[in-house]
Coordinates of C-alpha atoms and ligand atoms in Angstrom, one line a residue:
M1 CA -32.5 4.4 11.0
S2 CA -33.5 6.1 7.7
S3 CA -36.9 5.0 6.8
E4 CA -36.2 5.2 3.1
P5 CA -33.8 2.6 1.9
R6 CA -31.3 3.5 -0.7
K7 CA -30.5 1.2 -3.5
A8 CA -27.7 0.6 -6.0
Q9 CA -27.3 -2.3 -8.7
V10 CA -23.4 -2.2 -7.9
L11 CA -22.3 -1.2 -4.4
I12 CA -18.6 -0.5 -3.8
V13 CA -17.3 0.0 -0.6
G14 CA -14.1 2.1 -0.8
S15 CA -12.8 4.5 -3.5
G16 CA -8.9 3.6 -3.4
A17 CA -7.0 1.5 -6.0
G18 CA -9.3 -1.5 -6.1
G19 CA -12.6 0.7 -5.7
A20 CA -11.9 3.3 -8.3
V21 CA -11.0 0.7 -10.7
T22 CA -14.2 -1.3 -10.2
A23 CA -16.3 1.7 -10.3
L24 CA -14.9 3.0 -13.5
E25 CA -15.2 -0.2 -15.3
L26 CA -18.6 -1.2 -14.3
A27 CA -20.0 2.4 -14.7
E28 CA -18.7 2.5 -18.4
R29 CA -20.4 -1.0 -18.9
G30 CA -23.8 0.8 -17.9
F31 CA -24.1 -0.6 -14.5
D32 CA -25.6 1.6 -11.9
V33 CA -22.7 2.1 -9.5
L34 CA -22.7 3.6 -6.0
V35 CA -19.4 3.9 -4.1
L36 CA -19.4 4.5 -0.3
E37 CA -16.3 6.0 1.0
E38 CA -15.6 6.7 4.5
G39 CA -13.2 9.7 4.1
A40 CA -13.8 13.0 2.8
R41 CA -13.3 14.5 -0.9
H42 CA -10.6 17.1 -0.8
G43 CA -9.5 19.6 -3.6
L44 CA -6.0 20.4 -4.3
D45 CA -6.0 23.2 -2.0
A46 CA -6.0 21.0 0.9
Y47 CA -2.9 18.8 -0.5
G48 CA 0.6 19.5 0.3
G49 CA 0.1 20.7 4.0
S50 CA 2.1 20.0 6.8
P51 CA 2.5 16.1 8.0
T52 CA 0.1 16.9 10.9
E53 CA -2.6 18.4 8.9
A54 CA -2.4 15.7 6.2
M55 CA -2.4 12.8 8.7
G56 CA -5.5 14.4 10.2
S57 CA -7.3 14.8 6.9
L58 CA -5.9 12.0 4.7
Y59 CA -4.9 9.2 6.8
R60 CA -6.6 6.5 8.9
R61 CA -6.2 7.0 12.6
R62 CA -4.1 10.2 11.9
G63 CA -1.3 7.9 10.7
M64 CA -1.0 5.7 13.9
T65 CA -1.9 2.2 13.1
P66 CA 0.4 -0.2 14.8
I67 CA 1.0 -3.7 13.4
L68 CA 1.4 -5.6 16.7
G69 CA 4.2 -8.3 17.3
R70 CA 7.5 -8.8 19.1
T71 CA 8.7 -6.2 16.7
P72 CA 5.9 -3.4 16.5
I73 CA 5.7 -2.1 12.8
G74 CA 4.3 1.2 12.1
Y75 CA 1.7 1.2 9.4
V76 CA -0.2 3.9 7.5
E77 CA -3.0 4.0 4.9
G78 CA -5.2 6.5 3.5
R79 CA -8.6 7.4 4.4
C80 CA -10.0 9.8 2.0
M81 CA -11.5 9.9 -1.5
G82 CA -9.0 7.9 -3.6
G83 CA -7.7 6.1 -0.4
S84 CA -4.0 5.5 -0.2
T85 CA -3.3 6.5 -3.9
E86 CA -3.8 10.1 -2.7
I87 CA -0.7 9.8 -0.1
N88 CA 1.4 7.2 -1.9
S89 CA 4.5 7.9 -3.9
G90 CA 3.2 6.7 -7.2
F91 CA 6.1 4.2 -7.9
W92 CA 4.5 1.8 -10.6
H93 CA 5.3 -1.9 -11.2
R94 CA 3.9 -4.5 -13.1
T95 CA 3.6 -7.9 -11.3
P96 CA 6.9 -9.8 -12.0
P97 CA 6.4 -12.8 -14.1
E98 CA 8.1 -15.0 -11.3
I99 CA 5.4 -13.7 -8.8
L100 CA 2.7 -14.6 -11.1
L101 CA 4.1 -18.3 -11.5
R102 CA 4.1 -18.5 -7.8
W103 CA 0.6 -17.4 -7.5
K104 CA -0.4 -19.9 -9.9
A105 CA 1.7 -22.8 -8.2
Q106 CA 0.5 -21.9 -4.8
Y107 CA -3.0 -20.4 -5.2
D108 CA -4.0 -21.6 -8.5
L109 CA -4.7 -18.2 -9.6
A110 CA -6.6 -18.6 -13.1
D111 CA -6.0 -16.2 -16.0
S112 CA -3.0 -14.5 -14.7
T113 CA -0.1 -14.7 -17.1
P114 CA 1.7 -11.7 -18.1
E115 CA 0.1 -11.9 -21.4
E116 CA -3.4 -12.1 -19.8
L117 CA -2.7 -9.2 -17.4
R118 CA -0.9 -6.9 -20.1
P119 CA -4.2 -5.3 -21.4
H120 CA -5.1 -4.3 -17.8
F121 CA -1.8 -3.1 -17.0
E122 CA -1.7 -0.8 -20.2
W123 CA -5.3 0.3 -19.2
A124 CA -4.4 1.3 -15.8
E125 CA -1.0 2.8 -16.9
G126 CA -2.7 5.0 -19.4
H127 CA -5.2 6.3 -16.9
V128 CA -2.5 7.1 -14.2
K129 CA 0.1 8.2 -16.8
A130 CA 2.6 5.8 -15.5
A131 CA 6.2 7.0 -16.9
L132 CA 9.8 7.9 -16.2
S133 CA 10.6 11.1 -14.8
G134 CA 12.2 12.4 -18.0
T135 CA 13.8 15.3 -15.9
P136 CA 17.2 15.3 -14.4
W137 CA 17.5 13.3 -11.5
P138 CA 17.4 15.1 -8.0
K139 CA 20.7 14.7 -5.9
S140 CA 19.2 12.1 -3.7
T141 CA 18.7 9.8 -6.8
E142 CA 22.2 10.8 -8.2
V143 CA 24.0 9.7 -5.2
L144 CA 22.1 6.5 -5.1
A145 CA 22.9 5.7 -8.7
R146 CA 26.8 6.5 -7.8
G147 CA 26.6 4.0 -5.2
I148 CA 24.8 1.4 -7.4
E149 CA 27.6 1.9 -9.9
A150 CA 30.4 1.6 -7.4
M151 CA 28.7 -1.7 -6.3
G152 CA 28.1 -3.0 -9.8
W153 CA 24.5 -4.0 -8.8
S154 CA 21.5 -4.0 -11.2
S155 CA 18.9 -1.4 -10.7
Q156 CA 15.9 0.5 -12.5
E157 CA 14.5 3.8 -12.3
V158 CA 11.0 3.0 -11.4
P159 CA 8.2 4.7 -13.4
R160 CA 5.7 6.9 -11.6
A161 CA 2.1 7.7 -11.7
A162 CA 3.3 11.4 -11.6
T163 CA 4.1 12.9 -15.0
G164 CA 4.7 16.5 -14.5
C165 CA 6.1 16.2 -11.0
V166 CA 7.7 19.4 -10.2
N167 CA 9.6 18.0 -6.9
T168 CA 7.3 19.4 -4.3
N169 CA 8.2 16.6 -2.0
A170 CA 4.6 16.3 -0.8
C171 CA 3.5 12.9 -2.1
A172 CA 2.6 11.9 1.5
S173 CA 0.6 15.1 2.2
G174 CA -1.1 14.7 -1.2
C175 CA 0.2 16.4 -4.4
P176 CA -0.6 20.0 -4.1
V177 CA -0.1 20.5 -8.0
G178 CA -2.1 17.4 -9.1
A179 CA 0.9 15.8 -10.7
K180 CA 0.7 12.6 -8.8
Q181 CA -2.4 10.7 -10.4
G182 CA -4.2 9.5 -7.4
M183 CA -7.6 8.1 -8.1
T184 CA -9.3 11.6 -7.4
R185 CA -6.9 13.0 -10.3
S186 CA -7.6 10.0 -12.7
L187 CA -10.3 7.4 -12.4
I188 CA -12.6 8.9 -10.3
P189 CA -13.6 11.8 -12.6
A190 CA -13.8 9.4 -15.3
A191 CA -16.2 7.1 -13.3
E192 CA -18.2 10.1 -12.4
D193 CA -18.7 11.0 -15.8
A194 CA -19.6 7.7 -16.6
G195 CA -22.5 7.8 -14.1
A196 CA -21.0 6.3 -10.9
R197 CA -22.2 8.0 -7.7
F198 CA -19.9 8.6 -4.9
Q199 CA -21.0 9.1 -1.3
T200 CA -18.3 10.4 1.1
D201 CA -18.1 10.6 4.9
C202 CA -19.8 7.2 4.6
R203 CA -18.6 4.2 6.7
V204 CA -19.9 0.7 6.1
E205 CA -20.4 -1.0 9.4
S206 CA -21.8 -4.4 8.3
L207 CA -23.1 -6.3 5.6
W208 CA -26.7 -7.5 5.8
R209 CA -26.9 -11.3 4.6
E210 CA -29.7 -13.7 3.7
Q211 CA -29.1 -17.3 2.6
G212 CA -25.7 -16.7 0.7
R213 CA -26.5 -13.5 -0.5
V214 CA -25.6 -10.1 0.7
M215 CA -28.7 -7.8 0.6
G216 CA -27.1 -4.6 1.3
V217 CA -25.1 -2.9 3.9
S218 CA -25.6 -0.7 7.0
A219 CA -23.5 2.4 6.7
S220 CA -23.2 5.6 8.9
I221 CA -23.1 8.9 7.0
G222 CA -22.5 12.3 8.3
R223 CA -24.9 14.8 8.2
E224 CA -24.2 18.5 7.4
D225 CA -24.8 19.6 11.1
G226 CA -22.2 17.1 12.2
S227 CA -24.3 14.3 13.4
R228 CA -24.5 10.9 12.0
E229 CA -27.2 8.9 10.3
V230 CA -27.3 5.2 10.1
V231 CA -28.9 3.8 6.7
R232 CA -29.5 0.6 5.0
I233 CA -28.6 0.6 1.3
E234 CA -30.0 -2.3 -0.7
A235 CA -27.7 -3.8 -3.4
E236 CA -27.8 -6.4 -6.0
H237 CA -24.1 -6.9 -6.1
V238 CA -21.5 -5.8 -3.5
F239 CA -17.9 -5.2 -4.0
I240 CA -15.7 -4.7 -0.7
C241 CA -12.6 -2.5 -1.5
A242 CA -12.0 -1.1 1.8
G243 CA -8.1 -2.0 1.6
P244 CA -6.0 -4.8 3.2
T245 CA -7.0 -4.0 6.8
E246 CA -10.5 -2.8 6.6
T247 CA -11.9 -5.3 4.2
P248 CA -11.1 -8.4 6.2
A249 CA -12.3 -6.4 9.3
L250 CA -15.7 -5.6 7.7
L251 CA -16.3 -9.1 6.3
R252 CA -15.3 -10.5 9.9
R253 CA -17.6 -7.9 11.6
S254 CA -20.4 -9.2 9.4
G255 CA -19.8 -12.9 10.3
I256 CA -17.9 -13.7 6.9
K257 CA -14.7 -15.5 8.1
S258 CA -13.6 -18.5 6.2
R259 CA -10.0 -17.6 5.2
I260 CA -10.5 -13.9 5.8
G261 CA -8.0 -11.9 7.5
D262 CA -5.7 -15.1 8.4
S263 CA -3.0 -14.3 5.7
L264 CA -1.7 -10.8 5.8
R265 CA 1.5 -10.1 4.1
I266 CA 3.4 -7.0 4.3
H267 CA 6.7 -5.6 2.9
P268 CA 8.6 -5.0 6.3
M269 CA 10.8 -1.8 5.8
L270 CA 13.9 -0.6 7.7
K271 CA 14.8 3.0 7.3
V272 CA 18.3 4.4 7.0
V273 CA 19.6 7.9 7.0
A274 CA 22.9 8.8 5.1
R275 CA 24.9 12.0 5.6
F276 CA 27.0 13.1 2.6
G277 CA 29.7 15.4 2.6
E278 CA 27.9 17.7 0.1
N279 CA 24.5 19.2 0.0
I280 CA 21.7 16.8 -0.9
D281 CA 18.7 19.0 -0.2
A282 CA 16.5 15.9 -0.1
E283 CA 13.7 17.9 1.5
K284 CA 13.5 20.3 -1.6
S285 CA 13.1 17.3 -4.3
V286 CA 11.0 14.2 -4.9
L287 CA 12.2 10.8 -3.1
P288 CA 15.0 8.9 -4.8
L289 CA 13.8 7.3 -8.0
L290 CA 15.9 4.3 -8.3
Q291 CA 15.3 0.7 -6.8
V292 CA 18.3 -1.9 -6.6
K293 CA 17.0 -5.0 -8.0
E294 CA 20.1 -7.1 -7.5
F295 CA 18.6 -9.0 -4.3
W296 CA 15.1 -9.0 -5.4
P297 CA 12.5 -10.5 -4.8
E298 CA 13.8 -11.1 -1.2
I299 CA 15.3 -7.8 -0.4
S300 CA 14.7 -4.2 -2.2
L301 CA 16.8 -1.2 -1.6
G302 CA 15.5 2.2 -2.5
G303 CA 15.0 5.7 -1.5
A304 CA 12.6 7.2 1.1
F305 CA 10.6 10.3 1.8
F306 CA 12.6 12.8 3.6
T307 CA 11.6 16.0 5.7
A308 CA 13.4 17.3 8.8
G309 CA 10.6 15.8 10.9
H310 CA 11.0 12.3 9.2
L311 CA 14.8 12.7 9.9
A312 CA 14.2 13.4 13.5
M313 CA 12.1 10.2 13.5
G314 CA 14.8 8.4 11.7
L315 CA 17.5 9.4 14.1
S316 CA 15.2 9.0 17.2
E317 CA 16.2 5.5 17.9
N318 CA 19.6 6.6 19.0
W319 CA 18.7 10.3 19.6
P320 CA 20.9 11.0 22.7
T321 CA 24.0 10.3 20.3
L322 CA 22.6 11.4 17.2
R323 CA 20.7 14.6 17.8
G324 CA 23.5 16.9 17.0
K325 CA 23.4 15.4 13.4
M326 CA 20.0 17.3 12.9
K327 CA 22.1 20.6 12.0
D328 CA 23.6 18.7 8.9
H329 CA 19.9 17.8 7.5
E330 CA 20.7 19.4 4.2
K331 CA 23.5 17.0 3.5
M332 CA 21.1 14.0 4.3
A333 CA 18.8 11.7 2.6
S334 CA 16.8 8.6 3.6
Y335 CA 16.7 5.3 2.2
Y336 CA 15.1 1.9 3.0
V337 CA 15.7 -1.8 3.0
A338 CA 12.5 -3.5 2.1
V339 CA 12.1 -7.2 2.5
R340 CA 9.4 -9.7 0.9
G341 CA 8.1 -10.7 4.2
T342 CA 7.7 -14.5 4.6
A343 CA 5.5 -14.5 7.7
K344 CA 1.8 -14.3 7.8
G345 CA -0.3 -11.8 9.9
S346 CA -3.9 -11.5 10.9
V347 CA -6.4 -8.8 11.0
R348 CA -9.3 -8.9 13.4
P349 CA -12.0 -6.3 14.4
S350 CA -11.2 -4.9 17.4
I351 CA -13.3 -6.1 20.4
L352 CA -13.2 -2.5 21.7
D353 CA -15.1 -0.5 19.3
K354 CA -16.3 -1.1 15.6
E355 CA -14.3 1.5 14.1
S356 CA -10.9 -0.4 14.8
C357 CA -9.1 -3.4 14.1
T358 CA -6.1 -5.4 15.5
I359 CA -3.6 -6.1 13.2
R360 CA -0.9 -8.7 14.1
Y361 CA 2.4 -9.9 12.1
E362 CA 5.5 -11.5 13.7
I363 CA 8.6 -10.8 11.8
G364 CA 9.8 -14.3 10.7
E365 CA 13.7 -15.6 10.9
E366 CA 14.0 -15.4 7.3
D367 CA 12.7 -11.7 7.3
L368 CA 15.3 -10.9 10.1
I369 CA 18.2 -12.4 8.2
N370 CA 17.2 -10.5 5.1
L371 CA 16.8 -7.3 6.9
S372 CA 20.3 -7.7 8.1
K373 CA 21.8 -8.4 4.8
G374 CA 19.9 -5.5 3.4
L375 CA 21.2 -3.2 5.9
G376 CA 24.9 -4.5 5.2
R377 CA 24.3 -3.8 1.5
L378 CA 22.6 -0.5 1.7
A379 CA 25.0 0.6 4.1
T380 CA 28.0 -0.2 2.0
L381 CA 26.5 1.2 -1.1
L382 CA 25.7 4.6 0.6
L383 CA 29.3 4.6 2.0
A384 CA 30.6 3.7 -1.7
A385 CA 28.4 6.5 -2.9
G386 CA 30.3 9.1 -0.7
A387 CA 28.2 9.0 2.7
K388 CA 30.4 10.0 5.6
E389 CA 28.0 8.1 7.8
V390 CA 25.0 5.9 7.8
Y391 CA 22.4 5.9 10.7
P392 CA 19.9 2.7 10.6
S393 CA 16.5 2.9 12.6
V394 CA 18.0 0.5 15.0
Y395 CA 18.3 1.0 18.6
G396 CA 21.8 0.7 19.9
V397 CA 23.3 0.9 16.2
P398 CA 24.0 4.6 16.0
A399 CA 26.3 5.2 13.1
I400 CA 28.1 3.0 10.3
D401 CA 31.2 5.1 8.9
N402 CA 33.2 2.4 7.2
P403 CA 32.4 -0.4 4.6
V404 CA 33.8 -3.2 7.2
D405 CA 31.4 -2.3 9.7
A406 CA 28.7 -2.1 7.1
A407 CA 29.8 -5.5 5.6
R408 CA 29.3 -7.1 9.3
W409 CA 25.6 -7.0 8.9
L410 CA 25.9 -9.4 6.0
D411 CA 26.6 -12.4 8.5
S412 CA 25.2 -10.9 11.8
R413 CA 21.7 -10.8 12.7
L414 CA 19.8 -7.5 13.8
N415 CA 18.1 -7.7 17.2
R416 CA 14.3 -8.2 16.6
S417 CA 13.3 -6.3 19.6
A418 CA 15.9 -3.1 18.6
L419 CA 14.4 -2.7 15.3
S420 CA 12.0 0.3 14.3
L421 CA 10.3 -0.9 11.3
T422 CA 7.6 0.6 9.1
T423 CA 5.4 -0.7 6.1
V424 CA 3.0 1.0 3.7
H425 CA 2.4 -2.1 1.7
A426 CA 0.1 -4.7 3.1
F427 CA -2.0 -7.1 1.1
S428 CA -3.2 -10.8 0.8
T429 CA -5.9 -10.7 3.7
C430 CA -8.4 -12.3 1.3
P431 CA -6.4 -14.1 -1.1
I432 CA -7.9 -15.1 -4.5
G433 CA -7.5 -18.5 -6.5
E434 CA -8.9 -21.8 -7.0
R435 CA -7.3 -23.4 -4.0
A436 CA -10.3 -23.4 -1.8
D437 CA -8.1 -24.5 1.2
R438 CA -6.1 -21.2 0.9
C439 CA -8.2 -18.6 -0.6
A440 CA -11.1 -16.6 0.7
A441 CA -12.5 -15.9 -2.7
D442 CA -12.4 -17.5 -6.4
S443 CA -9.7 -16.4 -8.8
F444 CA -11.9 -13.3 -9.8
G445 CA -12.7 -12.2 -6.2
R446 CA -16.1 -13.7 -5.4
V447 CA -16.3 -14.7 -1.9
H448 CA -16.9 -18.3 -1.3
Q449 CA -20.4 -19.4 -0.5
Y450 CA -21.7 -16.0 -1.6
A451 CA -23.5 -15.5 -4.9
N452 CA -22.9 -11.8 -5.1
L453 CA -20.2 -10.7 -2.7
Y454 CA -16.8 -9.6 -4.2
V455 CA -13.5 -8.5 -2.8
N456 CA -11.5 -6.4 -5.1
D457 CA -8.4 -4.5 -3.6
A458 CA -5.1 -5.2 -1.9
S459 CA -6.8 -8.0 0.2
I460 CA -7.0 -10.3 -3.0
L461 CA -3.2 -10.3 -3.8
P462 CA -2.5 -14.3 -3.3
D463 CA 0.8 -13.5 -1.7
S464 CA 3.3 -10.5 -1.5
P465 CA 4.2 -9.1 -5.0
G466 CA 7.7 -8.2 -3.9
V467 CA 7.4 -4.8 -5.7
N468 CA 5.2 -1.6 -4.9
P469 CA 1.8 -3.0 -5.2
Q470 CA -0.6 -0.5 -6.8
G471 CA 0.0 -1.8 -10.4
S472 CA -1.0 -5.3 -9.3
I473 CA -4.1 -4.3 -7.4
M474 CA -5.4 -2.1 -10.3
A475 CA -4.7 -4.7 -13.0
L476 CA -6.3 -7.5 -11.1
A477 CA -9.2 -5.5 -10.0
R478 CA -10.1 -4.4 -13.8
R479 CA -9.7 -8.0 -14.8
N480 CA -12.2 -9.0 -12.1
A481 CA -14.6 -6.3 -12.9
I482 CA -14.8 -7.3 -16.3
H483 CA -15.2 -11.0 -15.6
F484 CA -18.1 -9.8 -13.2
A485 CA -19.5 -7.8 -15.9
E486 CA -19.3 -10.5 -18.6
N487 CA -20.3 -13.6 -16.5
E488 CA -22.4 -12.4 -13.5
G489 CA -23.8 -9.0 -14.0
Ligands
FAD1 C1 2.5 6.5 2.1 C2 2.2 5.4 1.2 C3 3.0 5.1 0.0 C4 2.9 4.4 -0.7 N1 3.6 4.4 -1.9 C5 3.4 3.5 -2.9 C6 4.1 3.4 -4.3 O1 4.9 4.4 -4.4 N2 3.6 2.6 -5.4 C7 2.7 1.6 -5.0 O2 2.5 0.8 -5.9 N3 2.0 1.5 -3.8 C8 2.3 2.5 -2.9 N4 1.7 2.4 -1.6 C9 0.7 1.4 -1.4 C10 -0.7 1.7 -2.3 O3 -1.1 2.9 -2.4 C11 -1.9 0.7 -1.8 O4 -1.4 -0.7 -1.9 C12 -3.2 0.8 -2.4 O5 -3.7 2.2 -2.4 C13 -4.1 0.0 -1.8 O6 -5.5 0.0 -2.6 P1 -6.8 -0.5 -2.0 O7 -7.8 -0.2 -2.9 O8 -6.6 -1.8 -1.3 O9 -7.0 0.5 -0.7 P2 -6.9 2.1 -0.5 O10 -6.4 2.6 -1.7 O11 -6.4 2.3 0.8 O12 -8.4 2.4 -0.4 C14 -9.4 1.9 0.5 C15 -10.6 2.7 0.8 O13 -11.6 2.3 1.3 C16 -12.1 3.2 2.5 N5 -12.7 2.7 3.5 C17 -12.0 1.6 4.3 N6 -12.9 0.9 5.2 C18 -14.3 1.6 4.8 C19 -15.5 1.5 5.2 N7 -16.0 0.6 6.2 N8 -16.3 2.0 4.3 C20 -16.3 2.9 3.6 N9 -14.9 3.2 3.2 C21 -14.1 2.5 3.7 C22 -10.7 3.9 2.7 O14 -11.2 5.1 3.2 C23 -10.0 4.1 1.5 O15 -10.3 5.2 1.0 C24 1.9 3.3 -0.6 C25 1.0 3.4 0.5 C26 1.1 4.7 1.3 C27 0.0 4.7 2.4

């Protein structure tokens, strides 16, 4: 243990979407801000590498985090300076008005009408340069548009935090040209200019509490010689922004448990590969830019990241019959069905070691029905767009090659144990709102029974936003940081 305690007025754990917003807003308002980030800081030269390299340097547990349940779900999140924003696709949504009304009705979330949140969205959109692509659509988007038109469904091109995207198709490995505005390209430099300090390779292990206050944290910091030092860092105010799984795990490890980690929500996602009669060259372009809104909020359809490696994974559920299709990879692209998960999962610190947590989520009956209907609709759309065959990531469902077979899934139920699901959208493990019986923290993120402890990341979303979450996280995080500065700082 270091004999010299370090100090900060505002200590922030995590430098992702929530942490970077909090750091910038509070540093600009004159607070002494220290951000502790478990991962490393990388330059652009480390971005855009192979999936294996990227998973080693930018992802938690090298990209292998299971969500346990009768249907296991593969989950990934970032563990690096900038958090998951460094490896995400940059799709940008404001929280839909219907969702905000639900959050008011179910959680009594204060000050969260579209009008009240507008300045925070505008601020965030300015910082990450959220905009439509402005360049001709890549082929994988064009065919999706063709299918949507054939079906007559409503859709939208989704703005992205990636102006200047040059189709490197490397979002998931970190954008090597710096077009994608992850936090290291946008808010973190601004926060540093405003005086915020960032300490990387620093994992916060627990909070240190005394009578309703958090006095500081214990953190393990990497030394240059490869060893680690455990230090205590004192703070007047502590914001936990460690992401939807690590925030509740850290709080629970520290003995703070009330409504923490009990209400994990996710958007379960089923991947589907389509083989067309023409070259799509999906590997040479950004992922498809359109989302089908017709069945939202329960079901969303859109485009997924594609490489030959991802294709092999997509076909692996039925590999003996589909392996020969790999040779046609230039004619293929990946798409997804995502549902607004209706079940509630949990996050608990692992009993085996202090670095892990156990994440559980049981796919609900409604989710299964929506995944099945979504598969029926997506397969129908892709066939209408000209696909010769559609391969869902479902064991025992090898290929769909005609619309009648596709439509069968509108009324049949996928077998829960045959599904291969993934998700990159997790939230709501520390919901905010005035309903003390449902929420871990008040409407502005102050944890119940603690005078100076806040959560301000994906954990705070009261419930699933039904759309890509980064915009919602950043807007609420800024609103909360300003509320803190004006009322409690
Ligand atoms: C592959 C992928 C694609 C995605 N695509 C999109 C998209 O297109 N659009 C969208 O809106 N959303 C997308 N998302 C989701 C979005 O990126 C996340 O919802 C968002 O970044 C979560 O913000 P956060 O602040 O809660 O956590 P993060 O951004 O993950 O940041 C948490 C940070 O805390 C650090 N940390 C954790 N524990 C500790 C600890 N104990 N001590 C110190 N530091 C710690 C982590 O290392 C991490 O850097 C995607 C996510 C992924 C993984």
